[in-house]
């Protein structure tokens, strides 16, 4: 019993020493774990100052998380280092100079060392006494490493500064994230548009495939990942251009406008009234159904009714000449067959006309769907182009352009000076007191109004507000006043002698002959040339180097000039 009592005292001392040693380890390793986490946070904060990585708030949250992980790691590291009792005894012998008394006592108690009972009793008594004489507070002090805590304080201060002071990389980071989010949103929009086209029952399978091709190509490129803003805008621009080409190729607006007059005669006919009214209303699909019904009714008509219907069909065919020759030919064949009394041929011609009208209705549906899709893609393109940009749309900051309201713009030729403001009217000041005002300078819905003066007495220059539907950057588009120079004599230019003798040596320009202005009144429709100019501009944007901040302006400018958006 005495031996067991002595062993319990030895065990109690060992447990107390182990707890104190563990406390000392906590005081050492928990701060170091905290410091390790904070230092990693400082490193991340430093990297975030040189590249767009994290916002200030995110740096703070990451640092707190790393500090917590460091604390837990230090705590766990101490706990997992618990030693067996015999190992603890040997460590106590070495640390406190007990000359292996404790480890020997444990081995005697465990039976590893066999000895006489009275010797064992004496050894345990001696061990208990020696252990009781150990000054644990002196031999195993609980110390705080001030150097570690100083480093912790410094790391906290650095992190606080990183969170508090503005980081110029945050704006870039937010811009990148906004671009990524916007591209993801456009992917969803294109997928919804794809589903909308597939569910459009007015389109044939071939038309659906034609409309889906540019959308699916755009989706494939956007979903590749790691796509830049410039690439995203280029992809959407290409899809938009292809959709607008499809809309234009399927457009039959001219036919629908002509049908209003072409259907007049049939609308006044008792038997062809439904067909005529459908034609006048531009309801091509309904007109096709009515033409098919009329073909079925032909055998029931009297000769007088057939003759009158033939005359009205002939008038309709004549009205469609030059607009839709195929449909006009079919109506003309039906009219001729009725006049000749060939009802079956007239029925066949009307059925063909019904099929043609259905095709035109499908073309109309394809054009409308393509226009709608192009509009959505155009809006998405503008949103991608504007993603990540701070401030108002149309912000100007390059090549001497003005940026904010009330600031002066660039100074033009002949002393002209225009003062512009975003969304405000601009009014130029005359250099010598005289004020001139442009004639066409008004814009609506916040569009700019340009005015300019010449810096000389009696001089004027015209300014005009730009078209505004494409974007805010077109609010102050300068349109020079038209000046007819056809009657001007020009300026004599003296050429070098070698150019006079051999014009080919001085370039191809000297070999050109003067243009004869004989038919200058003939014009090409704007809608026919717009697509070529737009495609050329988009191709130049994709292939050439144009600052990203200006590409959106060019695209918006051409979007604002879209023929179907002009009144």
XYZ file of C-alpha atoms in Angstrom:
567
model
C 0.000 0.000 0.000
C 2.872 2.337 0.800
C 4.358 1.658 -2.607
C 1.089 2.496 -4.317
C 0.784 5.697 -2.313
C 4.274 6.770 -3.322
C 3.573 5.970 -6.944
C 0.385 8.050 -6.895
C 2.378 11.032 -5.631
C 4.981 10.504 -8.356
C 2.237 10.280 -10.979
C 0.591 13.430 -9.616
C 3.838 15.364 -9.914
C 4.337 14.138 -13.461
C 0.809 15.144 -14.489
C 1.267 18.619 -13.016
C 4.582 19.037 -14.775
C 3.092 17.829 -18.030
C 0.249 20.342 -17.759
C 2.683 23.155 -17.072
C 4.880 22.109 -19.954
C 1.801 22.045 -22.196
C 0.804 25.515 -21.027
C 4.266 26.783 -21.885
C 3.921 25.189 -25.310
C 0.550 26.905 -25.803
C 2.139 30.248 -24.955
C 4.777 29.570 -27.606
C 2.971 27.919 -30.488
C -0.439 29.564 -30.464
C 1.079 33.042 -31.077
C 3.362 31.565 -33.704
C 0.421 29.941 -35.477
C -1.417 33.257 -35.326
C 1.656 35.046 -36.649
C 2.031 32.585 -39.508
C -1.561 33.186 -40.603
C -1.184 36.959 -40.343
C 2.076 36.950 -42.298
C 0.438 34.997 -45.095
C -2.355 37.573 -45.031
C 0.211 40.378 -45.268
C 1.809 38.658 -48.257
C -1.574 38.361 -49.961
C -2.329 42.014 -49.209
C 1.016 43.001 -50.725
C 0.318 41.002 -53.874
C -3.136 42.591 -54.074
C -1.440 46.001 -54.235
C 0.439 45.088 -57.394
C -2.139 43.047 -59.257
C -5.942 42.797 -59.205
C -6.437 39.949 -56.746
C -8.744 40.874 -53.841
C -10.630 43.903 -52.613
C -9.663 45.540 -49.321
C -12.562 43.930 -47.498
C -11.718 40.539 -48.946
C -8.103 40.956 -47.857
C -9.351 41.591 -44.322
C -11.622 38.556 -44.353
C -8.886 36.338 -45.772
C -6.431 37.566 -43.135
C -8.928 36.850 -40.356
C -9.517 33.384 -41.742
C -5.805 32.674 -41.997
C -5.257 33.948 -38.456
C -7.987 31.638 -37.179
C -6.445 28.725 -39.056
C -3.067 29.573 -37.544
C -4.515 29.638 -34.035
C -6.179 26.277 -34.518
C -3.029 24.819 -36.047
C -0.929 25.958 -33.079
C -3.456 24.562 -30.603
C -3.651 21.216 -32.384
C 0.135 21.012 -32.700
C 0.481 21.218 -28.915
C -2.279 18.708 -28.220
C -0.904 16.059 -30.536
C 2.462 16.232 -28.758
C 1.224 14.564 -25.541
C 3.782 11.973 -24.393
C 3.460 8.641 -22.531
C 4.056 8.731 -18.767
C 7.453 6.995 -18.950
C 8.640 9.421 -21.657
C 7.441 12.290 -19.504
C 9.382 10.840 -16.543
C 12.601 10.629 -18.526
C 12.092 14.207 -19.744
C 11.565 15.322 -16.121
C 14.758 13.555 -15.032
C 16.687 15.359 -17.730
C 15.063 18.760 -17.341
C 15.059 18.942 -13.538
C 18.318 17.035 -12.910
C 16.664 14.148 -11.026
C 19.321 11.622 -12.103
C 16.811 9.119 -13.518
C 14.991 8.771 -10.194
C 11.515 9.204 -11.704
C 12.013 6.870 -14.677
C 13.577 4.229 -12.380
C 10.647 4.475 -9.939
C 8.184 3.928 -12.798
C 10.121 0.942 -14.113
C 10.228 -0.606 -10.613
C 6.499 -0.058 -10.230
C 5.792 -1.582 -13.642
C 7.994 -4.587 -12.838
C 10.553 -3.837 -15.486
C 13.215 -3.716 -12.780
C 13.139 -6.434 -10.109
C 14.522 -5.561 -6.688
C 13.972 -6.204 -3.028
C 10.796 -4.664 -1.567
C 12.638 -2.578 0.986
C 14.961 -1.226 -1.710
C 11.987 -0.402 -3.885
C 10.341 1.343 -0.966
C 13.431 3.421 -0.281
C 13.814 4.331 -3.940
C 10.190 5.502 -4.235
C 10.453 7.505 -1.010
C 13.612 9.165 -2.270
C 11.935 9.960 -5.609
C 8.884 11.478 -3.965
C 11.029 13.607 -1.713
C 13.269 14.790 -4.538
C 10.318 15.636 -6.757
C 8.718 17.649 -3.971
C 11.854 19.775 -3.758
C 11.708 20.824 -7.417
C 10.865 24.510 -7.960
C 8.671 24.136 -11.030
C 8.071 27.866 -11.533
C 11.814 28.394 -11.790
C 12.721 25.240 -13.643
C 9.784 25.480 -16.064
C 8.774 29.152 -16.327
C 5.717 30.309 -18.298
C 7.152 32.906 -20.642
C 5.603 35.081 -23.341
C 7.732 35.631 -26.426
C 7.588 39.389 -26.826
C 9.256 39.204 -30.225
C 6.442 37.048 -31.577
C 3.782 39.398 -30.221
C 5.618 42.408 -31.640
C 5.556 40.750 -35.043
C 1.861 39.984 -34.564
C 1.162 43.633 -33.774
C 3.139 44.758 -36.809
C 1.281 42.324 -39.053
C -2.051 43.563 -37.692
C -1.064 47.169 -38.389
C -0.003 46.307 -41.936
C -3.248 44.487 -42.574
C -5.265 47.343 -41.096
C -3.473 49.746 -43.423
C -4.101 47.457 -46.379
C -7.800 47.358 -45.559
C -8.160 51.053 -44.759
C -6.179 52.769 -47.501
C -7.587 52.682 -51.051
C -6.082 50.176 -53.426
C -5.865 51.255 -57.088
C -6.055 47.617 -58.136
C -9.564 47.302 -56.708
C -11.058 49.309 -59.563
C -9.363 47.022 -62.075
C -10.494 43.958 -60.145
C -14.080 45.160 -59.957
C -13.968 45.876 -63.659
C -12.714 42.381 -64.426
C -15.358 40.812 -62.237
C -18.061 42.963 -63.787
C -16.910 41.853 -67.225
C -16.955 38.202 -66.183
C -20.423 38.576 -64.685
C -21.692 40.401 -67.754
C -20.271 37.791 -70.103
C -21.932 35.090 -67.992
C -25.190 37.056 -68.193
C -24.859 37.288 -71.977
C -24.306 33.548 -72.171
C -27.607 33.061 -70.359
C -29.267 35.627 -72.632
C -28.013 33.856 -75.759
C -29.223 30.522 -74.412
C -32.662 32.047 -73.776
C -32.625 33.542 -77.269
C -31.717 30.152 -78.704
C -34.662 28.571 -76.915
C -36.962 31.355 -78.139
C -35.987 30.720 -81.763
C -36.520 26.976 -81.375
C -40.018 27.587 -80.013
C -41.007 29.996 -82.793
C -43.528 27.956 -84.777
C -43.665 30.539 -87.575
C -40.133 29.623 -88.660
C -39.143 26.690 -90.794
C -36.417 24.345 -89.626
C -34.043 25.837 -92.189
C -34.748 29.372 -90.965
C -34.258 28.291 -87.371
C -30.887 26.793 -88.244
C -29.833 29.980 -90.042
C -30.770 32.113 -87.037
C -29.238 29.708 -84.544
C -25.873 29.489 -86.288
C -24.502 32.930 -85.263
C -25.975 32.567 -81.773
C -24.474 29.123 -81.228
C -21.120 30.270 -82.581
C -21.183 33.176 -80.154
C -22.122 30.882 -77.276
C -19.295 28.509 -78.093
C -16.729 31.305 -78.074
C -18.067 32.942 -74.913
C -18.109 29.635 -73.041
C -14.450 28.930 -73.774
C -13.492 30.852 -70.642
C -10.746 33.394 -69.965
C -12.258 35.658 -72.603
C -11.363 39.327 -72.445
C -13.777 42.214 -72.695
C -12.485 43.064 -76.156
C -12.964 39.495 -77.339
C -16.451 39.329 -75.842
C -17.497 42.526 -77.596
C -16.029 41.251 -80.867
C -17.921 37.949 -80.579
C -21.227 39.691 -79.922
C -20.558 42.218 -82.691
C -20.008 39.414 -85.171
C -23.203 37.665 -84.087
C -25.129 40.928 -84.322
C -23.818 41.646 -87.828
C -24.782 38.168 -89.046
C -28.259 38.466 -87.537
C -28.810 41.862 -89.137
C -27.720 40.448 -92.488
C -30.265 37.655 -92.051
C -32.927 40.182 -91.119
C -32.178 42.243 -94.201
C -32.098 39.232 -96.526
C -35.537 38.103 -95.274
C -37.034 41.572 -95.079
C -40.127 42.049 -97.251
C -41.200 45.416 -95.940
C -41.471 46.769 -99.482
C -43.870 43.948 -100.385
C -46.082 44.564 -97.368
C -46.225 48.258 -98.148
C -47.151 47.563 -101.759
C -49.808 45.037 -100.744
C -51.823 47.814 -99.112
C -52.525 49.207 -102.560
C -52.438 45.883 -104.390
C -55.192 44.386 -102.270
C -57.605 47.269 -102.799
C -59.356 45.769 -105.820
C -59.744 42.341 -104.197
C -61.019 43.926 -100.980
C -63.892 45.444 -102.982
C -64.734 42.076 -104.517
C -67.393 40.078 -102.714
C -65.595 36.772 -103.210
C -62.021 38.020 -102.781
C -62.741 40.403 -99.907
C -61.032 38.333 -97.212
C -57.930 37.860 -99.354
C -57.807 41.545 -100.223
C -58.204 42.708 -96.638
C -55.490 40.310 -95.466
C -53.175 41.663 -98.156
C -53.942 45.245 -97.184
C -53.258 44.523 -93.521
C -49.949 42.848 -94.328
C -51.153 39.575 -92.812
C -49.277 37.337 -95.209
C -49.983 34.052 -93.450
C -53.700 34.784 -93.284
C -53.622 35.938 -96.890
C -52.130 32.592 -97.894
C -54.946 30.752 -96.137
C -57.535 33.025 -97.779
C -55.988 32.458 -101.215
C -56.249 28.703 -100.685
C -59.903 29.051 -99.636
C -60.633 31.222 -102.664
C -59.127 28.558 -104.920
C -61.535 25.999 -103.466
C -64.505 28.349 -104.018
C -63.790 29.013 -107.707
C -65.990 26.172 -109.069
C -69.008 27.560 -107.171
C -68.737 31.045 -108.700
C -70.869 32.181 -111.613
C -69.164 33.178 -114.866
C -69.833 36.837 -114.072
C -68.255 36.477 -110.622
C -65.275 34.668 -112.135
C -64.834 37.406 -114.717
C -64.932 40.130 -112.059
C -62.541 38.169 -109.862
C -60.190 37.687 -112.825
C -60.145 41.432 -113.405
C -59.387 42.143 -109.730
C -56.657 39.488 -109.667
C -55.116 41.051 -112.759
C -55.104 44.470 -111.076
C -53.453 42.945 -108.008
C -50.827 41.285 -110.186
C -50.118 44.548 -111.989
C -49.679 46.360 -108.668
C -47.143 43.771 -107.524
C -45.021 43.992 -110.667
C -41.494 45.048 -109.759
C -42.032 44.335 -106.065
C -42.626 40.581 -106.040
C -42.590 39.270 -109.583
C -43.174 35.670 -108.529
C -46.364 36.474 -106.648
C -47.460 38.862 -109.384
C -46.974 36.127 -112.006
C -49.072 33.666 -110.010
C -51.954 36.133 -109.587
C -51.696 36.987 -113.277
C -51.850 33.299 -114.248
C -54.927 32.835 -112.050
C -56.595 35.860 -113.658
C -55.771 34.661 -117.174
C -57.044 31.155 -116.438
C -60.332 32.531 -115.120
C -60.716 34.731 -118.168
C -60.209 31.656 -120.353
C -62.657 29.624 -118.277
C -59.956 27.228 -117.044
C -60.989 26.893 -113.397
C -58.511 24.113 -112.606
C -55.569 26.167 -113.855
C -56.837 29.145 -111.864
C -57.094 26.982 -108.754
C -53.570 25.722 -109.269
C -52.229 29.261 -109.704
C -54.043 30.478 -106.582
C -52.692 27.533 -104.587
C -49.204 28.453 -105.751
C -49.873 32.053 -104.723
C -51.049 30.784 -101.331
C -47.795 28.871 -100.926
C -45.778 31.926 -101.933
C -47.651 34.067 -99.426
C -46.889 31.518 -96.724
C -43.206 31.669 -97.685
C -43.292 35.451 -97.497
C -44.942 35.176 -94.077
C -42.150 32.892 -92.936
C -39.587 35.317 -94.317
C -41.321 38.118 -92.425
C -41.244 36.055 -89.229
C -37.568 35.251 -89.799
C -36.772 38.920 -90.399
C -38.634 39.994 -87.275
C -36.979 37.273 -85.204
C -33.550 38.177 -86.589
C -34.122 41.871 -85.876
C -35.272 41.100 -82.355
C -32.296 38.816 -81.765
C -29.895 41.384 -83.214
C -31.358 44.026 -80.922
C -30.861 41.840 -77.872
C -27.322 40.943 -78.920
C -26.594 44.623 -79.575
C -27.811 45.533 -76.107
C -25.714 42.750 -74.623
C -22.681 43.919 -76.574
C -23.083 47.436 -75.226
C -23.440 46.096 -71.693
C -20.256 44.058 -72.065
C -18.441 47.068 -73.525
C -19.594 49.229 -70.612
C -19.001 46.593 -67.929
C -16.417 47.640 -65.386
C -16.403 51.248 -66.480
C -17.059 53.729 -63.706
C -19.000 56.905 -64.273
C -21.514 57.753 -66.915
C -21.757 56.079 -70.269
C -19.757 57.868 -72.884
C -17.024 58.983 -70.507
C -14.299 60.700 -72.480
C -10.724 60.938 -71.447
C -8.476 60.637 -74.505
C -7.187 62.820 -77.308
C -8.210 66.089 -75.718
C -11.887 65.197 -75.455
C -13.854 66.635 -72.575
C -14.939 64.454 -69.675
C -17.292 66.280 -67.292
C -19.990 68.902 -67.498
C -18.850 72.448 -67.902
C -15.326 71.540 -69.108
C -14.028 72.946 -72.343
C -13.404 70.684 -75.304
C -10.668 70.897 -77.870
C -9.985 74.014 -79.882
C -10.712 73.649 -83.605
C -9.436 75.389 -86.716
C -9.787 79.120 -87.362
C -9.975 79.951 -83.692
C -13.133 77.958 -83.035
C -13.664 76.897 -79.460
C -16.607 74.766 -78.348
C -17.655 74.244 -74.789
C -19.587 71.047 -74.280
C -21.273 69.318 -71.354
C -22.684 65.853 -71.032
C -26.431 66.002 -71.513
C -26.317 69.843 -71.771
C -26.420 72.338 -74.616
C -23.048 73.585 -75.703
C -22.578 77.156 -76.853
C -19.418 78.489 -78.411
C -17.988 81.900 -77.661
C -16.892 84.195 -80.490
C -13.242 85.135 -80.504
C -13.868 88.819 -81.265
C -17.328 89.375 -79.912
C -19.531 88.001 -82.668
C -21.633 84.955 -81.903
C -22.637 82.357 -84.490
C -25.031 79.515 -84.072
C -25.386 76.213 -85.977
C -28.697 75.417 -87.584
C -29.059 71.682 -87.091
C -27.833 71.303 -83.586
C -30.810 70.066 -81.681
C -31.099 66.608 -80.131
C -33.789 64.925 -78.094
C -33.855 62.883 -74.892
C -30.696 64.273 -73.416
C -28.817 64.449 -76.698
C -26.315 67.215 -77.119
C -26.821 70.384 -79.103
C -23.737 71.725 -80.741
C -23.071 75.346 -81.528
C -19.920 76.919 -82.748
C -18.516 80.306 -83.705
C -15.623 81.398 -85.768
C -12.955 83.470 -84.183
C -13.090 86.122 -86.922
C -15.576 88.910 -87.553
C -18.426 87.832 -89.779
C -17.515 84.118 -89.752
C -19.877 81.343 -88.870
C -19.709 77.587 -88.550
C -22.505 75.112 -88.131
C -22.812 72.534 -85.397
C -25.231 69.704 -85.095
C -26.174 67.223 -82.434
C -25.457 63.656 -83.416
C -27.937 60.879 -83.699
C -28.561 59.563 -80.256
C -30.022 56.095 -80.286
C -26.690 54.358 -80.501
C -25.125 55.716 -77.340
C -24.277 58.792 -75.342
C -20.999 59.399 -77.125
C -22.968 60.563 -80.176
C -24.440 63.461 -78.269
C -22.021 65.993 -79.730
C -21.271 64.965 -83.293
C -20.014 67.881 -85.368
C -21.614 68.077 -88.797
C -19.940 70.690 -91.015
C -22.060 73.046 -93.014
C -22.455 71.990 -96.636
C -20.521 74.181 -99.025
C -20.885 73.759 -102.787
C -17.411 74.010 -104.349
C -18.443 73.000 -107.869
C -18.093 76.571 -109.150
C -14.803 77.266 -107.405
C -11.776 77.722 -109.631
C -9.447 76.024 -107.198
C -5.795 76.704 -106.472
C -3.085 76.396 -109.081
C -0.388 73.899 -108.044
C 2.923 73.900 -109.861
C 4.283 70.394 -110.406
C 7.960 69.494 -110.690
C 9.325 69.277 -114.200
C 9.744 65.507 -114.061
C 6.070 65.100 -113.119
C 4.987 67.192 -116.086
C 7.145 65.135 -118.433
C 6.162 61.748 -117.019
C 3.165 61.804 -114.609
C 3.519 58.071 -113.892
C 6.730 58.757 -111.971
C 4.854 60.917 -109.478
C 2.209 58.438 -108.466
C -1.054 57.078 -109.761
C -3.040 60.109 -108.668
C -1.611 62.208 -111.508
C -2.748 59.614 -114.034
C -6.394 59.931 -113.033
C -8.762 61.866 -115.237
C -11.138 64.507 -113.861
C -14.594 63.324 -112.891
C -17.441 64.579 -115.022
C -20.237 65.794 -112.754
C -23.105 64.972 -115.035
C -25.402 62.843 -112.835
C -24.652 64.096 -109.377
C -28.368 64.173 -108.548
C -28.576 60.355 -108.635
C -28.430 58.833 -105.167
C -27.890 55.331 -103.784
C -30.374 54.322 -101.038
C -28.802 54.654 -97.626
C -29.972 51.207 -96.548
C -28.001 49.583 -99.384
C -24.615 50.991 -98.404
C -24.970 51.055 -94.627
C -24.188 47.359 -94.164
C -20.900 47.599 -96.069
C -19.724 50.569 -94.007
C -20.772 48.904 -90.749
C -19.088 45.587 -91.589
C -15.913 47.363 -92.666
C -15.835 49.295 -89.401
C -16.424 46.166 -87.291
C -13.728 44.294 -89.209
C -11.291 47.120 -88.591
C -12.143 47.045 -84.882
C -11.479 43.313 -84.679
C -8.294 43.250 -86.771
C -6.695 46.598 -86.028
C -5.474 48.199 -82.818
C -8.122 50.506 -81.441
C -8.185 51.461 -77.732
C -10.797 49.413 -75.903
C -12.434 52.530 -74.502
C -13.183 53.776 -78.017
C -14.446 50.556 -79.590
C -17.810 50.810 -77.878
C -18.227 54.334 -79.246
C -17.697 53.199 -82.819
C -20.132 50.305 -82.481
C -22.760 52.477 -80.812
C -22.320 55.091 -83.519
C -23.056 52.607 -86.296
C -25.907 51.103 -84.270
C -27.452 54.555 -84.028
C -27.251 54.871 -87.810
C -29.045 51.564 -88.370
C -31.593 52.160 -91.178
C -34.459 50.475 -89.345
C -33.998 52.825 -86.380
C -34.277 55.987 -88.417
C -37.595 57.708 -88.583
